[in-house]
Amino acid sequence: MAQSYDVIIIGAGIVGSMVARFLSKYKLDILLIDKDSDVGMGTSSANSAAVHAGYDALPGSNKALTNVMGVEMWPQVSEELGIPYERCGDYVVAVSDEDMTMLNILLERGKENGVPGLEIISGEEMRRREPLIRPDAIGALWAPTGGISDPLTATVAVAENAVMNGVTVMLNTAFEDFLMDGNTITGIRTNQGDFESRWVVNAAGLYADEVMHKAGVRPDFVIHPRRGEYLILDKVEFQLTQNTILFPAPSNKGKGILVASTLHGNVIIGPNANFVEDKTDKDMTREGVEEIWSGGKKLVPSVNRKHIIAEFAGLRATGNAPSPNPEIDYNQDFIIEIPEEVKGLVNLGGIESPGFTASPAIAIKVIELLKAAGEDLIEKPDWNPIREAPPVFRHMDKHQQADLIAKEPAYGRIVCRCEMVTEGEILAAIHSPIPATTYDAIKRRTWLGTGRCQGGFDMPRVVHILSEELGIAPEEVTKKGDGSPLLYRRTKDVQQDHIVVEDLI
Amino acid sequence: MKTNYDVIVIGSGPGGLAAAIAAKENGADDVLIIERDVELGGILLQCIHNGFGLQLFNEDMPGPTYAQYYIDKVKAHGVETLMDTMVLDISPQREIFAINKDLGYLDLQAKAIVLAMGCRERTRAQIMLPGARPAGVYTAGTAQRFVNVEGHMPGNKFVILGSGDIGMIMARRLTIEGAQVERVLEIMPYLTGLTRNYVQCLLDYGITLQKHRTVNRIIGRDRVEAIEAVTVDEKWQPVPGTKEIIPCDTLLLSVGLIPENELSKKAGVLLDPITNGPYVDDRFMTNVPGIFAAGNVVQVYDLVDWVTEAGSTAGKGAAQFALAEKLETGEEIPLKAGENIRYVVPHKLDKNHLAEEQVRLQMRAITPMEERVLVTVEDQNGEVVTKKGEPYARPGEIITLAIQPKAYEAVQRATSLTVNVRKR
């Protein structure tokens, strides 16, 4: 008999994890699955880390509603889950009259969406607040509720809190098909076997279209991945004057290439937006780097190429769903629905930007949908909304550091020199509610290997620690799961088939 | 443990070891080495190939043997060591804040500090390599550590990007260990490492080096599956029609080293944007009084012997500073990079020092000159203070030249000295 759940959530990105966490309030057996070796490895792993204020999305769309609601939820969610978050505000910077027109459109749109505190400031004021901005900026839209978070830590924290509250997480578990009884979903088939469930939440991100098609829902809905490339600058070499996000005035291609602070102290530049065919194509391109570099330089001319220490690309799950609000002509909206065609499906799709911002609001919408569908959600008396963040050595003062080492000596050994990540943090990540079992999983949780040397010094040590703690051979340690081993063999173990006999004669 | 020292050396590679020994030999009583790894010796310990000590010992030693000679000497001199200890911060007042597992947080005070943190490798992001981001892209030094210290092969079939010394040495090492090295690609029109390594590591093992050629794209979602190579023009732009897919499972990068000076900056040490190391005088003192720099934190050397020598000079200066609480300095004049010279180390010279001993200058050429050249040190009037003939000048090989005490009088007349390299 297949294991049975009340709710199965497909996809442990920020959206799936949020749904799991908020649903864990209720007396439900919940399974959260992901095809990858860790939570948050898809779209959630590569974005701008921005918590958007909500002036971009068209009023009345699902995007606008969940964005603005999400912004309001983030302070509490972050506080409860120990997620880095700073409501530093953001700017949309204008350099031409057309840009100023766009700023006014955004201001009106923002007001209509209910974004508080929006204000258009002068070029001088902009330069006073951020002297590094291009000198010919003529004005900016100031959104005090914009902010920055850390989507990597966030996804882990949210999913961990779900686990603490009884959610089962299965990684390396790929959805294959629905189990149906007539038009009622009864469970799912995965590469790890079948699981029964009364409800299935489709939070499959880039693959949400394929999942809903398996249920016979929205055959016309297609996710067309849009790749965004990013560059990260060395925090020792270059920082903005204050933590903030600087956007150019938007175009029809999207919000444009931003220059922003990260909560790790770096500056991030990106993204561009190019459609790709392949949902796994996160390649960096020569042209893309040039495109985002010139975009970044337009906003902040003093950035220096020499200071780039990392580059990556992510894919947005851009869909083609018309907005459920018949009054607006918009066909790239979020899908948040219980479709009529089948029973037992909560369908989430096309969750591109501002999906990270909107994710807690999407979770609330899911709960509302379930309630409206007659689901009798009973709160658990012992639900614990608090997940304490593990210690981050580099963020502590001298006395805290001394105390921590005295208590846990492993925090006295630095493994990653650039980012000052200690062995204690690595061990904590490996032994956390969602154990970090790969190099990248540790990287996402501790930020090691992200600095100037990009893991050059820490990697051999991390391989050693993972091998010891997981009880596996060093050759079994991977970068990001199956198929990504870091090492192949012991030096002296030359495989017989490697030796060509002719060479020996 | 003690908290006050005459000289504290940060780093125990060849520069740090030599500095600690010289500090002791020049009268410093309390000398401490702080090392972040669990053994003394630094990166030398993973350099199990030979080629060390030819200049100083006229011997051809492997890295660990070379290191052991100085480790023994450090022990014999009674230098204290703190292993597995990371320095978090240094103040201009020469306080050092460090941590380790056993002692926790350490507040130390030094009369003089020698910075000897070495260097790190340039990474994929720093050279903007397009393509996927799979497992199997390593810097040559990381691979060297995996193979030579940990005993693990990071791949079976390699492409190496960059003709730096570590890359070429790894090409040979990996071949000996049964791996296949498909090719070494070099974007420049010339070798960036030592010719000696090209001969002994590539030619002798039949490994192809292609110049003017680089990696255009990394292929493989989970693990490297291939790289796309391409020929580049003088401006490093891909030449159409020259793409080639080379199947491999690993890409090694040997694309340059950068002095590791993040700590130095915290102490207010000013860095030269060309060398990425501190501005130093001929005793290797930085702009912060009492803070010296030794070895690859100053500039990336080709030979360990030169690192040792520079470390000794820095250690001696540090001891003198610690004993006198300051250094007697005479008139200092700048040393400038002239024709076809990228930089000169040291950056300035105390005119009085030549009365006592020679001052060694080291520099790199900007472009290769494959013919007999003359290296000259000239004063502000073009008067030649000293000169030296060389069979060639190559950017990959440091040019070294000593100003001898006999040039004392000529240097007294100088307000600056400029180094040039010209056709003979």
PDB file of N, CA, C and O in Angstrom, chain A residues 171-218:
ATOM      1  N   LEU A 171      13.591  14.438  -0.909  1.00  0.00           N
ATOM      2  CA  LEU A 171      14.384  15.012  -1.986  1.00  0.00           C
ATOM      3  C   LEU A 171      14.720  13.919  -2.997  1.00  0.00           C
ATOM      4  O   LEU A 171      14.433  12.744  -2.767  1.00  0.00           O
ATOM      5  N   ASN A 172      15.325  14.289  -4.099  1.00  0.00           N
ATOM      6  CA  ASN A 172      15.633  13.333  -5.179  1.00  0.00           C
ATOM      7  C   ASN A 172      14.394  12.539  -5.574  1.00  0.00           C
ATOM      8  O   ASN A 172      14.476  11.373  -5.952  1.00  0.00           O
ATOM      9  N   THR A 173      13.253  13.173  -5.467  1.00  0.00           N
ATOM     10  CA  THR A 173      11.970  12.513  -5.733  1.00  0.00           C
ATOM     11  C   THR A 173      11.249  13.278  -6.844  1.00  0.00           C
ATOM     12  O   THR A 173      10.776  14.388  -6.626  1.00  0.00           O
ATOM     13  N   ALA A 174      11.210  12.668  -8.001  1.00  0.00           N
ATOM     14  CA  ALA A 174      10.653  13.361  -9.167  1.00  0.00           C
ATOM     15  C   ALA A 174       9.224  12.900  -9.437  1.00  0.00           C
ATOM     16  O   ALA A 174       8.946  11.698  -9.501  1.00  0.00           O
ATOM     17  N   PHE A 175       8.339  13.876  -9.593  1.00  0.00           N
ATOM     18  CA  PHE A 175       6.960  13.583  -9.982  1.00  0.00           C
ATOM     19  C   PHE A 175       6.952  12.974 -11.378  1.00  0.00           C
ATOM     20  O   PHE A 175       7.644  13.458 -12.279  1.00  0.00           O
ATOM     21  N   GLU A 176       6.183  11.894 -11.548  1.00  0.00           N
ATOM     22  CA  GLU A 176       6.066  11.299 -12.884  1.00  0.00           C
ATOM     23  C   GLU A 176       4.659  11.401 -13.444  1.00  0.00           C
ATOM     24  O   GLU A 176       4.472  11.709 -14.610  1.00  0.00           O
ATOM     25  N   ASP A 177       3.694  11.133 -12.563  1.00  0.00           N
ATOM     26  CA  ASP A 177       2.317  11.191 -13.058  1.00  0.00           C
ATOM     27  C   ASP A 177       1.342  11.267 -11.882  1.00  0.00           C
ATOM     28  O   ASP A 177       1.720  11.011 -10.743  1.00  0.00           O
ATOM     29  N   PHE A 178       0.105  11.609 -12.224  1.00  0.00           N
ATOM     30  CA  PHE A 178      -0.938  11.575 -11.203  1.00  0.00           C
ATOM     31  C   PHE A 178      -1.550  10.189 -11.145  1.00  0.00           C
ATOM     32  O   PHE A 178      -1.617   9.478 -12.162  1.00  0.00           O
ATOM     33  N   LEU A 179      -2.020   9.809  -9.964  1.00  0.00           N
ATOM     34  CA  LEU A 179      -2.883   8.637  -9.829  1.00  0.00           C
ATOM     35  C   LEU A 179      -4.300   9.189  -9.789  1.00  0.00           C
ATOM     36  O   LEU A 179      -4.589  10.108  -9.022  1.00  0.00           O
ATOM     37  N   MET A 180      -5.154   8.675 -10.685  1.00  0.00           N
ATOM     38  CA  MET A 180      -6.489   9.254 -10.802  1.00  0.00           C
ATOM     39  C   MET A 180      -7.552   8.170 -10.590  1.00  0.00           C
ATOM     40  O   MET A 180      -7.351   7.008 -10.947  1.00  0.00           O
ATOM     41  N   ASP A 181      -8.644   8.620 -10.047  1.00  0.00           N
ATOM     42  CA  ASP A 181      -9.842   7.779 -10.029  1.00  0.00           C
ATOM     43  C   ASP A 181     -10.908   8.610 -10.720  1.00  0.00           C
ATOM     44  O   ASP A 181     -11.460   9.532 -10.125  1.00  0.00           O
ATOM     45  N   GLY A 182     -11.148   8.290 -11.999  1.00  0.00           N
ATOM     46  CA  GLY A 182     -12.011   9.171 -12.789  1.00  0.00           C
ATOM     47  C   GLY A 182     -11.345  10.517 -12.912  1.00  0.00           C
ATOM     48  O   GLY A 182     -10.184  10.605 -13.306  1.00  0.00           O
ATOM     49  N   ASN A 183     -12.058  11.576 -12.517  1.00  0.00           N
ATOM     50  CA  ASN A 183     -11.412  12.885 -12.576  1.00  0.00           C
ATOM     51  C   ASN A 183     -10.989  13.352 -11.185  1.00  0.00           C
ATOM     52  O   ASN A 183     -10.833  14.525 -10.937  1.00  0.00           O
ATOM     53  N   THR A 184     -10.804  12.400 -10.314  1.00  0.00           N
ATOM     54  CA  THR A 184     -10.328  12.737  -8.969  1.00  0.00           C
ATOM     55  C   THR A 184      -8.891  12.256  -8.802  1.00  0.00           C
ATOM     56  O   THR A 184      -8.587  11.091  -9.061  1.00  0.00           O
ATOM     57  N   ILE A 185      -8.052  13.183  -8.384  1.00  0.00           N
ATOM     58  CA  ILE A 185      -6.661  12.815  -8.117  1.00  0.00           C
ATOM     59  C   ILE A 185      -6.605  12.044  -6.818  1.00  0.00           C
ATOM     60  O   ILE A 185      -7.154  12.478  -5.790  1.00  0.00           O
ATOM     61  N   THR A 186      -5.921  10.907  -6.846  1.00  0.00           N
ATOM     62  CA  THR A 186      -5.815  10.104  -5.620  1.00  0.00           C
ATOM     63  C   THR A 186      -4.379  10.018  -5.132  1.00  0.00           C
ATOM     64  O   THR A 186      -4.108   9.437  -4.096  1.00  0.00           O
ATOM     65  N   GLY A 187      -3.470  10.567  -5.908  1.00  0.00           N
ATOM     66  CA  GLY A 187      -2.068  10.502  -5.470  1.00  0.00           C
ATOM     67  C   GLY A 187      -1.145  10.788  -6.629  1.00  0.00           C
ATOM     68  O   GLY A 187      -1.569  11.277  -7.686  1.00  0.00           O
ATOM     69  N   ILE A 188       0.126  10.492  -6.422  1.00  0.00           N
ATOM     70  CA  ILE A 188       1.101  10.723  -7.492  1.00  0.00           C
ATOM     71  C   ILE A 188       2.041   9.538  -7.624  1.00  0.00           C
ATOM     72  O   ILE A 188       2.256   8.775  -6.677  1.00  0.00           O
ATOM     73  N   ARG A 189       2.582   9.405  -8.807  1.00  0.00           N
ATOM     74  CA  ARG A 189       3.627   8.427  -9.070  1.00  0.00           C
ATOM     75  C   ARG A 189       4.950   9.188  -9.168  1.00  0.00           C
ATOM     76  O   ARG A 189       5.014  10.229  -9.834  1.00  0.00           O
ATOM     77  N   THR A 190       5.956   8.693  -8.466  1.00  0.00           N
ATOM     78  CA  THR A 190       7.271   9.338  -8.533  1.00  0.00           C
ATOM     79  C   THR A 190       8.331   8.282  -8.831  1.00  0.00           C
ATOM     80  O   THR A 190       8.032   7.087  -8.832  1.00  0.00           O
ATOM     81  N   ASN A 191       9.533   8.746  -9.052  1.00  0.00           N
ATOM     82  CA  ASN A 191      10.632   7.796  -9.250  1.00  0.00           C
ATOM     83  C   ASN A 191      10.963   7.043  -7.971  1.00  0.00           C
ATOM     84  O   ASN A 191      11.748   6.103  -7.975  1.00  0.00           O
ATOM     85  N   GLN A 192      10.356   7.446  -6.860  1.00  0.00           N
ATOM     86  CA  GLN A 192      10.562   6.744  -5.583  1.00  0.00           C
ATOM     87  C   GLN A 192       9.308   5.969  -5.176  1.00  0.00           C
ATOM     88  O   GLN A 192       9.165   5.588  -4.013  1.00  0.00           O
ATOM     89  N   GLY A 193       8.399   5.785  -6.097  1.00  0.00           N
ATOM     90  CA  GLY A 193       7.195   5.016  -5.785  1.00  0.00           C
ATOM     91  C   GLY A 193       5.942   5.881  -5.790  1.00  0.00           C
ATOM     92  O   GLY A 193       5.992   7.069  -6.101  1.00  0.00           O
ATOM     93  N   ASP A 194       4.837   5.240  -5.454  1.00  0.00           N
ATOM     94  CA  ASP A 194       3.549   5.928  -5.468  1.00  0.00           C
ATOM     95  C   ASP A 194       3.203   6.457  -4.077  1.00  0.00           C
ATOM     96  O   ASP A 194       3.550   5.847  -3.062  1.00  0.00           O
ATOM     97  N   PHE A 195       2.506   7.592  -4.068  1.00  0.00           N
ATOM     98  CA  PHE A 195       2.043   8.161  -2.806  1.00  0.00           C
ATOM     99  C   PHE A 195       0.595   8.591  -2.989  1.00  0.00           C
ATOM    100  O   PHE A 195       0.254   9.241  -3.964  1.00  0.00           O
ATOM    101  N   GLU A 196      -0.222   8.206  -2.014  1.00  0.00           N
ATOM    102  CA  GLU A 196      -1.632   8.591  -2.084  1.00  0.00           C
ATOM    103  C   GLU A 196      -1.834   9.939  -1.417  1.00  0.00           C
ATOM    104  O   GLU A 196      -1.122  10.291  -0.477  1.00  0.00           O
ATOM    105  N   SER A 197      -2.818  10.653  -1.910  1.00  0.00           N
ATOM    106  CA  SER A 197      -3.076  11.958  -1.310  1.00  0.00           C
ATOM    107  C   SER A 197      -4.455  12.459  -1.716  1.00  0.00           C
ATOM    108  O   SER A 197      -4.917  12.198  -2.817  1.00  0.00           O
ATOM    109  N   ARG A 198      -5.083  13.196  -0.820  1.00  0.00           N
ATOM    110  CA  ARG A 198      -6.375  13.805  -1.135  1.00  0.00           C
ATOM    111  C   ARG A 198      -6.194  15.060  -1.956  1.00  0.00           C
ATOM    112  O   ARG A 198      -6.995  15.395  -2.791  1.00  0.00           O
ATOM    113  N   TRP A 199      -5.105  15.782  -1.668  1.00  0.00           N
ATOM    114  CA  TRP A 199      -4.809  17.017  -2.395  1.00  0.00           C
ATOM    115  C   TRP A 199      -3.393  16.973  -2.930  1.00  0.00           C
ATOM    116  O   TRP A 199      -2.490  16.470  -2.256  1.00  0.00           O
ATOM    117  N   VAL A 200      -3.183  17.508  -4.107  1.00  0.00           N
ATOM    118  CA  VAL A 200      -1.827  17.690  -4.631  1.00  0.00           C
ATOM    119  C   VAL A 200      -1.669  19.163  -5.008  1.00  0.00           C
ATOM    120  O   VAL A 200      -2.515  19.727  -5.703  1.00  0.00           O
ATOM    121  N   VAL A 201      -0.616  19.775  -4.492  1.00  0.00           N
ATOM    122  CA  VAL A 201      -0.334  21.171  -4.845  1.00  0.00           C
ATOM    123  C   VAL A 201       0.782  21.167  -5.893  1.00  0.00           C
ATOM    124  O   VAL A 201       1.861  20.632  -5.662  1.00  0.00           O
ATOM    125  N   ASN A 202       0.467  21.752  -7.018  1.00  0.00           N
ATOM    126  CA  ASN A 202       1.453  21.854  -8.091  1.00  0.00           C
ATOM    127  C   ASN A 202       2.256  23.134  -7.899  1.00  0.00           C
ATOM    128  O   ASN A 202       1.804  24.216  -8.221  1.00  0.00           O
ATOM    129  N   ALA A 203       3.457  22.969  -7.334  1.00  0.00           N
ATOM    130  CA  ALA A 203       4.352  24.117  -7.152  1.00  0.00           C
ATOM    131  C   ALA A 203       5.658  23.804  -7.871  1.00  0.00           C
ATOM    132  O   ALA A 203       6.744  24.024  -7.367  1.00  0.00           O
ATOM    133  N   ALA A 204       5.512  23.253  -9.061  1.00  0.00           N
ATOM    134  CA  ALA A 204       6.658  22.686  -9.766  1.00  0.00           C
ATOM    135  C   ALA A 204       7.471  23.710 -10.557  1.00  0.00           C
ATOM    136  O   ALA A 204       8.345  23.341 -11.339  1.00  0.00           O
ATOM    137  N   GLY A 205       7.185  24.976 -10.351  1.00  0.00           N
ATOM    138  CA  GLY A 205       8.041  26.018 -10.931  1.00  0.00           C
ATOM    139  C   GLY A 205       8.126  25.950 -12.438  1.00  0.00           C
ATOM    140  O   GLY A 205       7.121  26.059 -13.137  1.00  0.00           O
ATOM    141  N   LEU A 206       9.320  25.739 -12.950  1.00  0.00           N
ATOM    142  CA  LEU A 206       9.526  25.695 -14.394  1.00  0.00           C
ATOM    143  C   LEU A 206       8.741  24.563 -15.057  1.00  0.00           C
ATOM    144  O   LEU A 206       8.477  24.592 -16.250  1.00  0.00           O
ATOM    145  N   TYR A 207       8.415  23.539 -14.246  1.00  0.00           N
ATOM    146  CA  TYR A 207       7.746  22.361 -14.792  1.00  0.00           C
ATOM    147  C   TYR A 207       6.257  22.327 -14.445  1.00  0.00           C
ATOM    148  O   TYR A 207       5.585  21.318 -14.672  1.00  0.00           O
ATOM    149  N   ALA A 208       5.746  23.419 -13.909  1.00  0.00           N
ATOM    150  CA  ALA A 208       4.343  23.440 -13.475  1.00  0.00           C
ATOM    151  C   ALA A 208       3.400  23.169 -14.642  1.00  0.00           C
ATOM    152  O   ALA A 208       2.341  22.559 -14.470  1.00  0.00           O
ATOM    153  N   ASP A 209       3.777  23.593 -15.864  1.00  0.00           N
ATOM    154  CA  ASP A 209       2.919  23.327 -17.029  1.00  0.00           C
ATOM    155  C   ASP A 209       2.816  21.831 -17.303  1.00  0.00           C
ATOM    156  O   ASP A 209       1.737  21.276 -17.493  1.00  0.00           O
ATOM    157  N   GLU A 210       3.979  21.164 -17.243  1.00  0.00           N
ATOM    158  CA  GLU A 210       3.964  19.721 -17.528  1.00  0.00           C
ATOM    159  C   GLU A 210       3.161  18.966 -16.476  1.00  0.00           C
ATOM    160  O   GLU A 210       2.456  18.005 -16.782  1.00  0.00           O
ATOM    161  N   VAL A 211       3.267  19.400 -15.217  1.00  0.00           N
ATOM    162  CA  VAL A 211       2.523  18.735 -14.149  1.00  0.00           C
ATOM    163  C   VAL A 211       1.022  18.916 -14.368  1.00  0.00           C
ATOM    164  O   VAL A 211       0.246  17.948 -14.303  1.00  0.00           O
ATOM    165  N   MET A 212       0.600  20.150 -14.678  1.00  0.00           N
ATOM    166  CA  MET A 212      -0.857  20.343 -14.832  1.00  0.00           C
ATOM    167  C   MET A 212      -1.389  19.632 -16.082  1.00  0.00           C
ATOM    168  O   MET A 212      -2.515  19.144 -16.088  1.00  0.00           O
ATOM    169  N   HIS A 213      -0.553  19.513 -17.096  1.00  0.00           N
ATOM    170  CA  HIS A 213      -0.995  18.783 -18.297  1.00  0.00           C
ATOM    171  C   HIS A 213      -1.219  17.307 -17.995  1.00  0.00           C
ATOM    172  O   HIS A 213      -2.112  16.674 -18.543  1.00  0.00           O
ATOM    173  N   LYS A 214      -0.432  16.766 -17.084  1.00  0.00           N
ATOM    174  CA  LYS A 214      -0.626  15.362 -16.686  1.00  0.00           C
ATOM    175  C   LYS A 214      -1.997  15.169 -16.028  1.00  0.00           C
ATOM    176  O   LYS A 214      -2.550  14.075 -16.049  1.00  0.00           O
ATOM    177  N   ALA A 215      -2.491  16.252 -15.407  1.00  0.00           N
ATOM    178  CA  ALA A 215      -3.818  16.149 -14.787  1.00  0.00           C
ATOM    179  C   ALA A 215      -4.925  16.546 -15.766  1.00  0.00           C
ATOM    180  O   ALA A 215      -6.096  16.594 -15.405  1.00  0.00           O
ATOM    181  N   GLY A 216      -4.504  16.902 -16.975  1.00  0.00           N
ATOM    182  CA  GLY A 216      -5.501  17.296 -17.971  1.00  0.00           C
ATOM    183  C   GLY A 216      -6.015  18.708 -17.778  1.00  0.00           C
ATOM    184  O   GLY A 216      -7.129  19.042 -18.170  1.00  0.00           O
ATOM    185  N   VAL A 217      -5.215  19.535 -17.157  1.00  0.00           N
ATOM    186  CA  VAL A 217      -5.638  20.898 -16.840  1.00  0.00           C
ATOM    187  C   VAL A 217      -4.861  21.889 -17.705  1.00  0.00           C
ATOM    188  O   VAL A 217      -3.669  21.712 -17.932  1.00  0.00           O
ATOM    189  N   ARG A 218      -5.544  22.912 -18.208  1.00  0.00           N
ATOM    190  CA  ARG A 218      -4.922  24.022 -18.945  1.00  0.00           C
ATOM    191  C   ARG A 218      -3.951  23.544 -20.033  1.00  0.00           C
ATOM    192  O   ARG A 218      -2.747  23.861 -20.000  1.00  0.00           O
TER     193      ARG A 218
END
